[in-house]
XYZ file of N, CA and C in Angstrom:
516
model
N 85.191 94.196 96.351
C 85.023 93.775 94.983
C 83.556 93.485 94.736
N 83.047 94.018 93.669
C 81.663 93.715 93.332
C 81.628 92.451 92.490
N 80.855 91.489 92.949
C 80.710 90.242 92.219
C 79.227 89.938 92.117
N 78.847 89.339 91.009
C 77.459 88.957 90.821
C 77.388 87.439 90.714
N 76.219 86.869 90.994
C 76.094 85.413 90.860
C 76.449 84.923 89.452
N 76.085 85.675 88.431
C 76.396 85.264 87.059
C 77.902 85.305 86.819
N 78.553 86.368 87.256
C 80.007 86.472 87.106
C 80.698 85.359 87.880
N 80.241 85.099 89.096
C 80.818 84.021 89.905
C 80.693 82.684 89.175
N 79.520 82.432 88.616
C 79.272 81.175 87.909
C 80.185 81.052 86.690
N 80.306 82.121 85.907
C 81.163 82.101 84.725
C 82.635 81.939 85.113
N 83.050 82.626 86.162
C 84.439 82.528 86.635
C 84.734 81.096 87.088
N 83.837 80.508 87.859
C 84.045 79.135 88.331
C 84.046 78.132 87.184
N 83.205 78.361 86.184
C 83.174 77.478 85.013
C 84.513 77.542 84.267
N 85.058 78.754 84.124
C 86.353 78.911 83.463
C 87.445 78.190 84.247
N 87.477 78.382 85.551
C 88.500 77.730 86.375
C 88.336 76.214 86.307
N 87.107 75.720 86.334
C 86.863 74.278 86.210
C 87.420 73.750 84.886
N 87.214 74.502 83.805
C 87.721 74.090 82.490
C 89.253 74.077 82.473
N 89.870 75.057 83.103
C 91.335 75.095 83.183
C 91.841 73.884 83.954
N 91.206 73.586 85.091
C 91.621 72.452 85.923
C 91.414 71.116 85.218
N 90.427 71.036 84.350
C 90.188 69.801 83.606
C 91.333 69.518 82.631
N 92.001 70.565 82.197
C 93.111 70.426 81.252
C 94.466 70.307 81.934
N 94.610 70.955 83.093
C 95.923 71.025 83.752
C 95.726 71.303 85.233
N 96.239 70.444 86.086
C 96.119 70.742 87.518
C 96.982 71.944 87.888
N 96.492 72.730 88.832
C 97.260 73.854 89.371
C 97.187 73.771 90.895
N 98.125 74.395 91.577
C 98.077 74.366 93.046
C 96.767 74.963 93.567
N 96.349 74.494 94.722
C 95.107 74.976 95.333
C 95.132 76.486 95.538
N 96.302 77.045 95.823
C 96.400 78.493 96.031
C 96.091 79.262 94.750
N 96.578 78.767 93.626
C 96.310 79.413 92.333
C 94.837 79.274 91.991
N 94.283 78.091 92.204
C 92.854 77.884 91.956
C 92.025 78.861 92.782
N 92.343 78.977 94.063
C 91.596 79.865 94.964
C 91.683 81.319 94.485
N 92.872 81.754 94.100
C 93.044 83.131 93.612
C 92.220 83.363 92.347
N 92.234 82.396 91.438
C 91.481 82.557 90.187
C 89.976 82.521 90.421
N 89.545 81.838 91.459
C 88.114 81.831 91.787
C 87.716 83.097 92.555
N 88.689 83.806 93.100
C 88.430 85.001 93.906
C 88.457 86.287 93.099
N 89.471 86.459 92.257
C 89.669 87.727 91.547
C 88.739 87.803 90.338
N 87.906 88.835 90.258
C 86.947 88.969 89.158
C 87.608 89.514 87.881
N 87.928 88.635 86.940
C 88.589 89.061 85.696
C 87.784 90.132 84.966
N 86.465 90.025 85.011
C 85.616 90.995 84.319
C 85.827 92.415 84.830
N 86.172 92.571 86.105
C 86.394 93.909 86.667
C 87.638 94.572 86.086
N 88.528 93.792 85.507
C 89.737 94.318 84.889
C 89.564 94.539 83.393
N 88.388 94.174 82.894
C 88.076 94.311 81.466
C 86.759 95.064 81.283
N 86.682 96.299 81.788
C 85.410 97.032 81.693
C 85.002 97.241 80.238
N 83.706 97.158 80.014
C 83.180 97.356 78.671
C 83.100 96.071 77.869
N 83.701 95.011 78.353
C 83.654 93.723 77.667
C 82.446 92.950 78.180
N 81.766 92.264 77.287
C 80.638 91.440 77.713
C 81.114 90.422 78.740
N 80.314 90.239 79.762
C 80.669 89.358 80.868
C 81.091 87.969 80.381
N 80.360 87.413 79.446
C 80.676 86.077 78.928
C 82.059 86.058 78.288
N 82.433 87.143 77.611
C 83.730 87.203 76.939
C 84.882 87.353 77.929
N 84.619 87.936 79.092
C 85.660 88.076 80.102
C 86.054 86.723 80.676
N 85.162 85.760 80.593
C 85.416 84.448 81.175
C 85.566 83.354 80.131
N 86.165 83.707 78.992
C 86.584 82.721 78.005
C 88.093 82.554 78.150
N 88.600 81.435 77.719
C 90.039 81.175 77.826
C 90.744 81.747 76.598
N 90.635 83.069 76.484
C 91.230 83.783 75.350
C 91.867 85.077 75.826
N 92.871 85.516 75.061
C 93.473 86.827 75.317
C 92.484 87.901 74.893
N 92.548 89.047 75.564
C 91.680 90.175 75.234
C 92.564 91.411 75.046
N 92.474 92.014 73.882
C 93.253 93.218 73.609
C 92.715 94.373 74.441
N 93.613 95.064 75.138
C 93.196 96.258 75.888
C 93.754 97.534 75.276
N 94.798 97.404 74.415
C 95.307 98.575 73.713
C 95.914 98.116 72.394
N 95.358 98.648 71.305
C 95.873 98.339 69.980
C 97.219 99.003 69.762
N 97.946 98.512 68.780
C 99.238 99.045 68.401
C 99.129 99.469 66.944
N 98.668 100.713 66.694
C 98.384 101.155 65.318
C 99.545 100.887 64.361
N 99.186 100.285 63.223
C 100.175 99.991 62.197
C 100.982 98.739 62.446
N 100.710 98.056 63.552
C 101.447 96.831 63.891
C 100.473 95.658 63.942
N 100.947 94.457 63.640
C 100.036 93.300 63.623
C 99.615 92.815 65.010
N 100.424 93.098 66.032
C 100.107 92.631 67.384
C 99.669 93.794 68.261
N 98.782 93.532 69.225
C 98.349 94.609 70.126
C 99.497 95.086 71.016
N 99.377 96.308 71.505
C 100.363 96.849 72.433
C 100.228 96.168 73.793
N 98.995 95.891 74.213
C 98.782 95.234 75.496
C 97.495 94.424 75.451
N 97.519 93.309 76.157
C 96.315 92.479 76.233
C 96.271 91.752 77.568
N 95.069 91.297 77.891
C 94.889 90.416 79.045
C 95.241 89.015 78.567
N 96.152 88.370 79.254
C 96.627 87.055 78.831
C 95.534 85.995 78.907
N 95.751 84.907 78.195
C 94.857 83.756 78.210
C 94.844 83.189 79.636
N 93.683 83.045 80.265
C 93.627 82.582 81.653
C 94.353 81.266 81.936
N 94.290 80.308 81.016
C 95.000 79.048 81.264
C 96.512 79.263 81.250
N 96.990 80.200 80.452
C 98.418 80.529 80.441
C 98.787 81.240 81.744
N 97.905 82.114 82.216
C 98.119 82.790 83.499
C 98.257 81.748 84.607
N 97.364 80.774 84.638
C 97.408 79.727 85.657
C 98.725 78.957 85.580
N 99.170 78.627 84.365
C 100.419 77.902 84.186
C 101.611 78.737 84.676
N 101.628 80.028 84.331
C 102.734 80.892 84.759
C 102.768 81.035 86.282
N 101.606 81.180 86.892
C 101.564 81.304 88.349
C 102.004 80.011 89.026
N 101.632 78.890 88.450
C 102.077 77.595 88.959
C 103.605 77.518 88.894
N 104.175 77.893 87.760
C 105.631 77.838 87.583
C 106.353 78.848 88.483
N 105.760 80.006 88.692
C 106.370 81.018 89.556
C 106.411 80.553 91.010
N 105.377 79.817 91.419
C 105.263 79.285 92.778
C 105.349 80.377 93.851
N 104.537 81.446 93.726
C 104.558 82.489 94.756
C 103.995 81.964 96.063
N 104.564 82.457 97.164
C 104.154 81.987 98.486
C 103.789 83.169 99.369
N 102.990 82.912 100.369
C 102.597 83.950 101.314
C 103.851 84.618 101.869
N 103.859 85.940 101.837
C 104.983 86.707 102.346
C 106.009 87.086 101.296
N 105.920 86.499 100.093
C 106.869 86.841 99.026
C 106.705 88.281 98.568
N 107.794 88.855 98.106
C 107.783 90.152 97.438
C 108.029 89.868 95.963
N 107.070 90.287 95.125
C 107.063 89.922 93.709
C 107.229 91.158 92.840
N 108.029 91.017 91.779
C 108.128 92.025 90.728
C 107.512 91.431 89.473
N 106.525 92.132 88.915
C 105.889 91.719 87.665
C 106.246 92.741 86.594
N 106.773 92.254 85.492
C 107.075 93.117 84.365
C 105.929 92.997 83.364
N 105.215 94.054 83.153
C 104.058 94.276 82.298
C 102.788 94.227 83.127
N 102.304 95.384 83.468
C 101.108 95.497 84.317
C 99.844 95.049 83.599
N 99.751 95.307 82.302
C 98.558 94.928 81.559
C 97.301 95.481 82.201
N 96.321 94.621 82.393
C 95.045 95.059 82.967
C 95.118 95.229 84.479
N 96.122 94.620 85.103
C 96.202 94.581 86.558
C 95.686 93.271 87.134
N 95.036 92.464 86.302
C 94.451 91.200 86.758
C 95.504 90.263 87.351
N 96.612 90.081 86.640
C 97.653 89.184 87.133
C 98.227 89.699 88.453
N 98.396 91.015 88.572
C 98.902 91.594 89.821
C 97.930 91.321 90.971
N 96.636 91.373 90.694
C 95.637 91.069 91.724
C 95.728 89.600 92.133
N 95.895 88.712 91.163
C 96.077 87.296 91.481
C 97.314 87.102 92.354
N 98.407 87.780 91.971
C 99.636 87.687 92.755
C 99.420 88.209 94.176
N 98.672 89.301 94.299
C 98.394 89.856 95.628
C 97.648 88.839 96.492
N 96.726 88.121 95.891
C 96.011 87.067 96.629
C 96.986 85.969 97.056
N 97.912 85.619 96.189
C 98.830 84.514 96.453
C 99.886 84.841 97.501
N 100.332 86.100 97.553
C 101.399 86.447 98.504
C 100.855 86.989 99.821
N 99.549 87.182 99.903
C 98.887 87.640 101.137
C 99.564 88.883 101.700
N 100.323 88.751 102.748
C 100.950 89.903 103.396
C 102.293 90.283 102.759
N 102.649 89.646 101.640
C 103.837 90.048 100.883
C 103.518 91.282 100.065
N 104.327 91.547 99.046
C 104.073 92.725 98.221
C 104.172 92.381 96.738
N 103.455 93.181 95.947
C 103.488 93.041 94.496
C 103.783 94.412 93.908
N 104.794 94.464 93.061
C 105.126 95.658 92.290
C 105.000 95.274 90.833
N 104.207 96.033 90.081
C 104.031 95.753 88.661
C 104.449 96.976 87.856
N 105.125 96.740 86.752
C 105.721 97.808 85.943
C 105.198 97.715 84.519
N 104.873 98.865 83.925
C 104.486 98.900 82.516
C 105.057 100.153 81.874
N 105.535 100.023 80.652
C 106.153 101.141 79.940
C 105.118 102.129 79.400
N 103.901 101.652 79.155
C 102.883 102.496 78.534
C 102.057 103.227 79.590
N 101.968 104.564 79.502
C 101.224 105.313 80.525
C 99.743 104.950 80.592
N 99.106 104.708 79.449
C 97.684 104.340 79.445
C 97.461 102.983 80.113
N 98.348 102.061 79.821
C 98.226 100.716 80.385
C 98.475 100.753 81.892
N 99.507 101.471 82.313
C 99.789 101.592 83.751
C 98.617 102.245 84.476
N 98.037 103.275 83.883
C 96.879 103.933 84.495
C 95.685 102.990 84.568
N 95.460 102.221 83.509
C 94.361 101.244 83.515
C 94.561 100.255 84.668
N 95.775 99.720 84.786
C 96.054 98.758 85.854
C 95.811 99.390 87.222
N 96.328 100.601 87.435
C 96.161 101.273 88.727
C 94.680 101.490 89.030
N 93.930 101.954 88.041
C 92.501 102.229 88.215
C 91.731 100.960 88.564
N 92.000 99.882 87.838
C 91.271 98.633 88.068
C 91.680 97.989 89.394
N 92.955 98.063 89.739
C 93.397 97.525 91.030
C 92.751 98.287 92.182
N 92.683 99.603 92.063
C 92.022 100.405 93.103
C 90.547 100.047 93.212
N 89.889 99.889 92.067
C 88.449 99.626 92.047
C 88.096 98.254 92.612
N 89.067 97.337 92.642
C 88.785 95.978 93.094
C 89.399 95.657 94.460
N 89.897 96.675 95.136
C 90.399 96.467 96.493
C 91.867 96.104 96.601
N 92.619 96.287 95.539
C 94.046 95.950 95.557
C 94.901 97.216 95.503
N 94.525 98.203 96.315
C 95.256 99.475 96.355
C 96.697 99.284 96.804
N 96.967 98.236 97.558
C 98.308 97.991 98.093
C 99.304 97.497 97.043
N 98.839 97.119 95.852
C 99.748 96.743 94.766
C 100.385 98.017 94.224
N 101.692 98.011 94.066
C 102.407 99.161 93.524
C 102.451 99.057 92.008
N 102.008 100.116 91.320
C 102.067 100.181 89.864
C 103.057 101.277 89.496
N 104.037 100.936 88.675
C 105.061 101.888 88.255
C 105.069 101.974 86.740
N 105.057 103.209 86.240
C 105.152 103.434 84.799
C 106.617 103.658 84.445
N 107.191 102.656 83.783
C 108.568 102.766 83.282
C 108.888 101.544 82.441
N 110.006 101.590 81.772
C 110.487 100.453 81.001
C 110.805 99.328 81.975
N 110.180 98.180 81.790
C 110.388 97.053 82.678
C 111.818 96.558 82.714
N 112.589 96.817 81.661
C 113.992 96.407 81.656
C 114.777 97.080 82.776
N 114.271 98.217 83.274
C 114.926 98.938 84.363
C 114.568 98.363 85.731
N 113.571 97.473 85.761
C 113.143 96.892 87.023
C 112.476 97.923 87.914
N 112.473 97.669 89.198
C 111.908 98.581 90.199
C 112.750 98.444 91.459
N 113.969 98.987 91.409
C 114.889 98.812 92.535
C 114.400 99.436 93.838
N 113.477 100.395 93.754
C 113.000 101.048 94.969
C 112.225 100.117 95.891
N 111.731 98.995 95.371
C 111.008 98.035 96.207
C 111.763 96.718 96.370
N 112.977 96.662 95.838
C 113.798 95.448 95.927
C 114.278 95.252 97.372
N 114.660 94.055 97.721
C 114.823 92.873 96.874
C 113.497 92.133 96.695
N 113.444 91.310 95.646
C 112.263 90.519 95.332
C 112.571 89.040 95.521
N 111.567 88.312 95.953
C 111.712 86.869 96.081
C 111.517 86.172 94.740
N 110.651 86.775 93.910
C 110.349 86.195 92.598
C 110.058 87.326 91.617
N 110.387 87.056 90.354
C 110.125 88.012 89.276
C 109.412 87.264 88.165
N 108.366 87.880 87.629
C 107.636 87.302 86.510
C 107.533 88.349 85.404
N 107.811 87.918 84.189
C 107.652 88.788 83.023
C 106.487 88.244 82.209
N 105.448 89.032 82.083
C 104.277 88.621 81.301
C 104.315 89.306 79.950
N 105.522 89.537 79.482
C 105.812 90.141 78.190
C 107.066 89.432 77.681
N 107.246 89.413 76.358
C 108.423 88.753 75.808
C 109.711 89.467 76.191
N 110.673 88.725 76.688
C 112.009 89.266 76.965
C 113.027 88.339 76.303
N 114.085 88.930 75.795
C 115.097 88.153 75.078
C 116.223 87.716 75.987
N 116.371 88.385 77.107
C 117.449 88.082 78.036
C 117.005 88.556 79.423
N 117.710 88.165 80.432
C 117.398 88.614 81.786
C 118.279 89.827 82.085
N 117.655 91.011 82.200
C 118.448 92.214 82.456
C 119.136 92.169 83.820
N 120.342 92.674 83.885
C 121.087 92.719 85.136
C 120.342 93.525 86.202
N 119.508 94.487 85.783
C 118.776 95.320 86.736
C 117.769 94.522 87.547
N 117.354 93.366 87.037
C 116.396 92.535 87.768
C 117.103 91.805 88.878
């Protein structure tokens, strides 16, 4: 992973701000200080990659909400805290997005596995490209409707949906 002193400083400042508002487990803090969010948001100004805001990565023409975005980092920290991933876990993530969350999960599960699914081919390709570029080639990215799950890598110890779901599909 390519990291610069400025990116490191901005990333640490963001994590410090998140921790000032809400404590998170040391493992989540370590992952957020390790994974370079800016590497998953190419073309975005470095300062903007390290704000506690969502970033649109794919617009949804004619619709008020984007098709895909990078989640708000403080929300990511809260979700990871609630998920409580542990070393050795096998995780299924529904909605690959930028790939950033999958990279965080990969850090958290160490020798476990992460499978991330996205319905949109452009988004899945973006996630795969960014994960490869940052050293997370071992994360599995699958392009398909997340409601179908990813039975080929099951069973999973934990499942996280970073997209709105109305019910828990039986396929999960």
